[in-house]
């Protein structure tokens, strides 16, 4: 693959799985990477492996998000790719689920994405160049029982992505939303022996993000859904 037209990437909500695969792939392609999570200590091994900088952030706090972008600029450079992977889940019946926990989950999944997009847009618009990617889920398409908080957050994220794409696309900024419609494979969630390929490979997901980053602007994708090939939908 030819080199991507980007130099720096910031992954917010970083951790194992999709974020780790993205960090490895982006660094292999020559981008300088920043990794941000609530607990930056947990990012140290991945940061050492990929040569990335690690930052602590509560994505739902506007002051912390603004500081994250300033720290990224100082240590790595202003990001011309921002990938928002942060989300939070709260399960429980509508009649009894904790409202405060629901509020926090929505703040992380949707409001934090707005804060990240706002900071990214401030830096990308003057250059007419950049990419903002949002990691969605099945819950952004259909709400599941006893999972209202996740549905609200992911529906909100998808709406944000649609609005941002229409506003920022004509300014040269590629906005895309990725619906992860299935479980992501990990050491804690391997494929069952009787159902191989029933989960999504995080490296394959990351490669799809890279493929979209490489698209020419005269044929940009805005929304991509990924699911196991054996799934019926």
CSV table of C-alpha atoms in Angstrom, one decimal:
chain,number,residue,atom,x,y,z
A,1,UNK,CA,0.0,0.0,0.0
A,2,UNK,CA,1.3,3.5,-0.8
A,3,UNK,CA,1.9,5.8,2.1
A,4,UNK,CA,-1.0,7.5,3.7
A,5,UNK,CA,-1.4,11.2,3.3
A,6,UNK,CA,-1.2,11.7,7.1
A,7,UNK,CA,1.6,12.1,9.6
A,8,UNK,CA,0.1,11.9,13.1
A,9,UNK,CA,-2.7,10.0,14.6
A,10,UNK,CA,-4.5,10.2,18.0
A,11,UNK,CA,-6.5,7.2,19.2
A,12,UNK,CA,-8.9,8.1,22.1
A,13,UNK,CA,-10.2,5.3,24.2
A,14,UNK,CA,-7.1,3.2,23.5
A,15,UNK,CA,-6.6,-0.3,24.9
A,16,UNK,CA,-6.4,-3.8,23.7
A,17,UNK,CA,-8.3,-5.0,20.6
A,18,UNK,CA,-9.2,-2.6,17.8
A,19,UNK,CA,-7.1,0.3,19.3
A,20,UNK,CA,-4.0,-1.8,19.7
A,21,UNK,CA,-4.3,-3.2,16.2
A,22,UNK,CA,-4.7,0.4,14.8
A,23,UNK,CA,-1.7,1.7,16.8
A,24,UNK,CA,0.5,-1.1,15.4
A,25,UNK,CA,-0.7,-0.7,11.8
A,26,UNK,CA,-0.5,3.1,11.8
A,27,UNK,CA,3.0,3.1,13.3
A,28,UNK,CA,4.1,0.5,10.7
A,29,UNK,CA,3.0,2.9,8.0
A,30,UNK,CA,5.1,5.6,9.4
A,31,UNK,CA,2.6,7.7,11.4
A,32,UNK,CA,3.5,9.1,14.8
A,33,UNK,CA,0.8,7.9,17.2
A,34,UNK,CA,-0.7,9.2,20.4
A,35,UNK,CA,-2.7,6.9,22.7
A,36,UNK,CA,-5.2,8.3,25.2
A,37,UNK,CA,-7.2,6.5,27.9
A,38,UNK,CA,-8.5,7.1,31.4
A,39,UNK,CA,-5.6,5.1,32.8
A,40,UNK,CA,-2.4,5.9,30.8
A,41,UNK,CA,-0.4,3.3,32.8
A,42,UNK,CA,-2.2,0.5,31.1
A,43,UNK,CA,-1.0,1.9,27.7
A,44,UNK,CA,2.7,1.7,28.5
A,45,UNK,CA,3.4,-1.7,26.9
A,46,UNK,CA,1.6,-0.8,23.7
A,47,UNK,CA,3.2,2.6,23.6
A,48,UNK,CA,6.7,1.0,24.0
A,49,UNK,CA,5.9,-1.5,21.2
A,50,UNK,CA,4.7,1.1,18.8
A,51,UNK,CA,6.8,4.1,19.7
A,52,UNK,CA,3.6,6.0,20.7
A,53,UNK,CA,3.1,8.6,23.3
A,54,UNK,CA,0.5,7.8,26.1
A,55,UNK,CA,-1.8,10.3,27.6
A,56,UNK,CA,-4.4,10.2,30.4
A,57,UNK,CA,-7.8,11.7,29.7
A,58,UNK,CA,-11.4,11.5,30.9
A,59,UNK,CA,-13.0,11.8,27.5
A,60,UNK,CA,-16.2,13.2,28.9
A,61,UNK,CA,-14.5,16.3,30.5
A,62,UNK,CA,-14.1,19.2,28.1
A,63,UNK,CA,-11.1,20.7,29.9
A,64,UNK,CA,-9.3,17.3,29.8
A,65,UNK,CA,-10.0,16.8,26.1
A,66,UNK,CA,-8.7,20.3,25.3
A,67,UNK,CA,-5.5,19.5,27.3
A,68,UNK,CA,-5.1,16.2,25.6
A,69,UNK,CA,-4.9,17.9,22.2
A,70,UNK,CA,-2.4,20.5,23.5
A,71,UNK,CA,-0.3,17.7,25.0
A,72,UNK,CA,-0.4,15.8,21.7
A,73,UNK,CA,0.7,18.9,19.8
A,74,UNK,CA,3.6,19.4,22.1
A,75,UNK,CA,4.9,15.9,22.3
A,76,UNK,CA,3.9,14.4,18.9
A,77,UNK,CA,2.4,17.1,16.7
A,78,UNK,CA,-1.2,18.2,15.9
A,79,UNK,CA,-3.1,15.1,14.9
A,80,UNK,CA,-4.3,14.9,11.4
A,81,UNK,CA,-6.0,11.6,12.1
A,82,UNK,CA,-8.3,11.3,15.2
A,83,UNK,CA,-10.0,8.0,16.0
A,84,UNK,CA,-12.6,8.0,18.8
A,85,UNK,CA,-12.9,4.5,20.3
A,86,UNK,CA,-14.1,5.4,23.8
A,87,UNK,CA,-17.5,4.1,25.0
A,88,UNK,CA,-19.2,2.9,28.1
A,89,UNK,CA,-22.0,0.4,28.8
A,90,UNK,CA,-24.5,0.1,31.6
A,91,UNK,CA,-26.9,-2.8,31.6
A,92,UNK,CA,-30.2,-3.0,33.5
A,93,UNK,CA,-34.0,-2.6,33.3
A,94,UNK,CA,-35.3,0.8,32.5
A,95,UNK,CA,-37.2,0.9,35.7
A,96,UNK,CA,-34.2,0.3,38.0
A,97,UNK,CA,-31.0,1.2,36.2
A,98,UNK,CA,-28.9,3.9,37.9
A,99,UNK,CA,-29.5,7.3,36.2
A,100,UNK,CA,-26.1,8.6,37.2
A,101,UNK,CA,-24.4,5.6,35.6
A,102,UNK,CA,-26.5,6.1,32.4
A,103,UNK,CA,-25.6,9.8,32.3
A,104,UNK,CA,-21.9,8.9,32.5
A,105,UNK,CA,-22.1,6.2,29.9
A,106,UNK,CA,-23.8,8.6,27.4
A,107,UNK,CA,-21.2,11.2,28.2
A,108,UNK,CA,-18.3,8.9,27.3
A,109,UNK,CA,-19.9,7.4,24.2
A,110,UNK,CA,-21.4,10.5,22.6
A,111,UNK,CA,-20.4,13.8,24.4
A,112,UNK,CA,-16.7,12.8,24.5
A,113,UNK,CA,-16.9,12.1,20.8
A,114,UNK,CA,-18.2,15.6,20.2
A,115,UNK,CA,-15.4,17.1,22.3
A,116,UNK,CA,-12.8,15.2,20.4
A,117,UNK,CA,-14.3,16.2,17.0
A,118,UNK,CA,-14.5,19.8,18.1
A,119,UNK,CA,-10.8,19.9,19.0
A,120,UNK,CA,-9.9,18.0,15.9
A,121,UNK,CA,-11.9,20.3,13.6
A,122,UNK,CA,-10.3,23.4,15.1
A,123,UNK,CA,-6.9,22.1,14.0
A,124,UNK,CA,-7.9,20.5,10.7
A,125,UNK,CA,-10.1,23.2,9.2
A,126,UNK,CA,-7.3,25.8,8.7
A,127,UNK,CA,-5.3,23.2,6.8
A,128,UNK,CA,-8.2,21.7,4.8
A,129,UNK,CA,-7.0,18.3,5.6
A,130,UNK,CA,-7.5,15.5,8.1
A,131,UNK,CA,-9.6,12.5,9.1
A,132,UNK,CA,-11.9,11.9,12.0
A,133,UNK,CA,-13.1,8.3,12.5
A,134,UNK,CA,-15.7,7.1,15.0
A,135,UNK,CA,-16.0,3.5,16.2
A,136,UNK,CA,-19.7,2.6,16.5
A,137,UNK,CA,-21.5,-0.6,17.3
A,138,UNK,CA,-24.6,-2.6,16.5
A,139,UNK,CA,-26.3,-0.6,19.2
A,140,UNK,CA,-26.1,2.5,17.0
A,141,UNK,CA,-28.4,0.8,14.5
A,142,UNK,CA,-30.7,-1.1,16.8
A,143,UNK,CA,-31.3,-0.8,20.6
A,144,UNK,CA,-31.2,-3.9,22.6
A,145,UNK,CA,-33.2,-4.7,25.7
A,146,UNK,CA,-31.8,-3.6,29.0
A,147,UNK,CA,-29.0,-1.6,27.2
A,148,UNK,CA,-30.6,1.8,26.7
A,149,UNK,CA,-27.5,3.7,27.8
A,150,UNK,CA,-25.3,2.1,25.2
A,151,UNK,CA,-28.0,2.6,22.5
A,152,UNK,CA,-28.4,6.2,23.3
A,153,UNK,CA,-24.7,6.8,23.3
A,154,UNK,CA,-24.1,4.9,20.0
A,155,UNK,CA,-27.1,6.4,18.2
A,156,UNK,CA,-25.8,9.8,19.3
A,157,UNK,CA,-22.3,9.0,18.0
A,158,UNK,CA,-23.7,8.0,14.7
A,159,UNK,CA,-25.7,11.2,14.4
A,160,UNK,CA,-22.6,13.2,15.3
A,161,UNK,CA,-20.7,11.4,12.6
A,162,UNK,CA,-23.4,12.1,10.0
A,163,UNK,CA,-23.5,15.8,10.9
A,164,UNK,CA,-19.8,16.2,11.0
A,165,UNK,CA,-19.3,14.5,7.7
A,166,UNK,CA,-21.7,16.9,6.0
A,167,UNK,CA,-20.1,19.9,7.6
A,168,UNK,CA,-16.4,19.0,7.4
A,169,UNK,CA,-16.2,16.9,4.2
A,170,UNK,CA,-16.5,19.9,1.9
A,171,UNK,CA,-13.6,21.4,3.9
A,172,UNK,CA,-11.3,18.5,3.1
A,173,UNK,CA,-11.8,16.5,6.3
A,174,UNK,CA,-12.7,12.9,5.9
A,175,UNK,CA,-15.3,11.8,8.6
A,176,UNK,CA,-16.3,8.2,8.8
A,177,UNK,CA,-18.3,6.0,11.1
A,178,UNK,CA,-17.6,2.3,11.6
A,179,UNK,CA,-20.3,0.0,12.8
A,180,UNK,CA,-18.7,-3.0,14.6
A,181,UNK,CA,-21.6,-5.4,14.2
A,182,UNK,CA,-20.3,-8.4,16.2
A,183,UNK,CA,-18.0,-9.5,19.0
A,184,UNK,CA,-14.3,-8.6,18.6
A,185,UNK,CA,-11.9,-11.6,19.1
A,186,UNK,CA,-9.5,-11.4,22.0
A,187,UNK,CA,-7.6,-13.7,24.4
A,188,UNK,CA,-10.7,-13.5,26.7
A,189,UNK,CA,-13.1,-14.0,23.8
A,190,UNK,CA,-11.7,-16.5,21.4
A,191,UNK,CA,-13.8,-18.1,18.7
A,192,UNK,CA,-15.6,-21.2,20.0
A,193,UNK,CA,-14.2,-24.4,18.7
A,194,UNK,CA,-17.5,-25.2,17.0
A,195,UNK,CA,-17.9,-21.8,15.5
A,196,UNK,CA,-14.7,-20.6,13.8
A,197,UNK,CA,-14.7,-17.1,12.4
A,198,UNK,CA,-17.7,-16.1,14.5
A,199,UNK,CA,-16.0,-13.1,15.9
A,200,UNK,CA,-14.3,-10.2,14.2
A,201,UNK,CA,-10.5,-10.1,14.0
A,202,UNK,CA,-9.2,-6.8,15.4
A,203,UNK,CA,-6.3,-6.7,12.9
A,204,UNK,CA,-8.8,-7.1,10.0
A,205,UNK,CA,-10.9,-4.3,11.5
A,206,UNK,CA,-7.8,-2.1,11.7
A,207,UNK,CA,-7.0,-2.8,8.1
A,208,UNK,CA,-10.5,-1.6,7.1
A,209,UNK,CA,-9.8,1.7,8.9
A,210,UNK,CA,-6.5,2.0,7.0
A,211,UNK,CA,-8.2,1.2,3.7
A,212,UNK,CA,-10.7,4.0,4.3
A,213,UNK,CA,-7.9,6.4,5.3
A,214,UNK,CA,-6.3,5.7,1.9
A,215,UNK,CA,-9.4,6.6,-0.1
A,216,UNK,CA,-9.1,9.5,-2.6
A,217,UNK,CA,-11.4,12.3,-1.6
A,218,UNK,CA,-13.5,11.9,-4.8
A,219,UNK,CA,-14.8,8.6,-3.5
A,220,UNK,CA,-14.8,8.8,0.3
A,221,UNK,CA,-16.8,6.3,2.4
A,222,UNK,CA,-18.8,7.8,5.3
A,223,UNK,CA,-20.3,4.7,6.9
A,224,UNK,CA,-18.8,1.2,7.0
A,225,UNK,CA,-20.3,-1.8,8.7
A,226,UNK,CA,-18.2,-4.8,9.7
A,227,UNK,CA,-19.5,-8.2,10.7
A,228,UNK,CA,-18.4,-11.9,10.7
A,229,UNK,CA,-18.9,-13.4,7.3
A,230,UNK,CA,-21.0,-16.3,8.7
A,231,UNK,CA,-23.5,-14.0,10.5
A,232,UNK,CA,-27.0,-13.8,9.3
A,233,UNK,CA,-28.4,-10.3,9.4
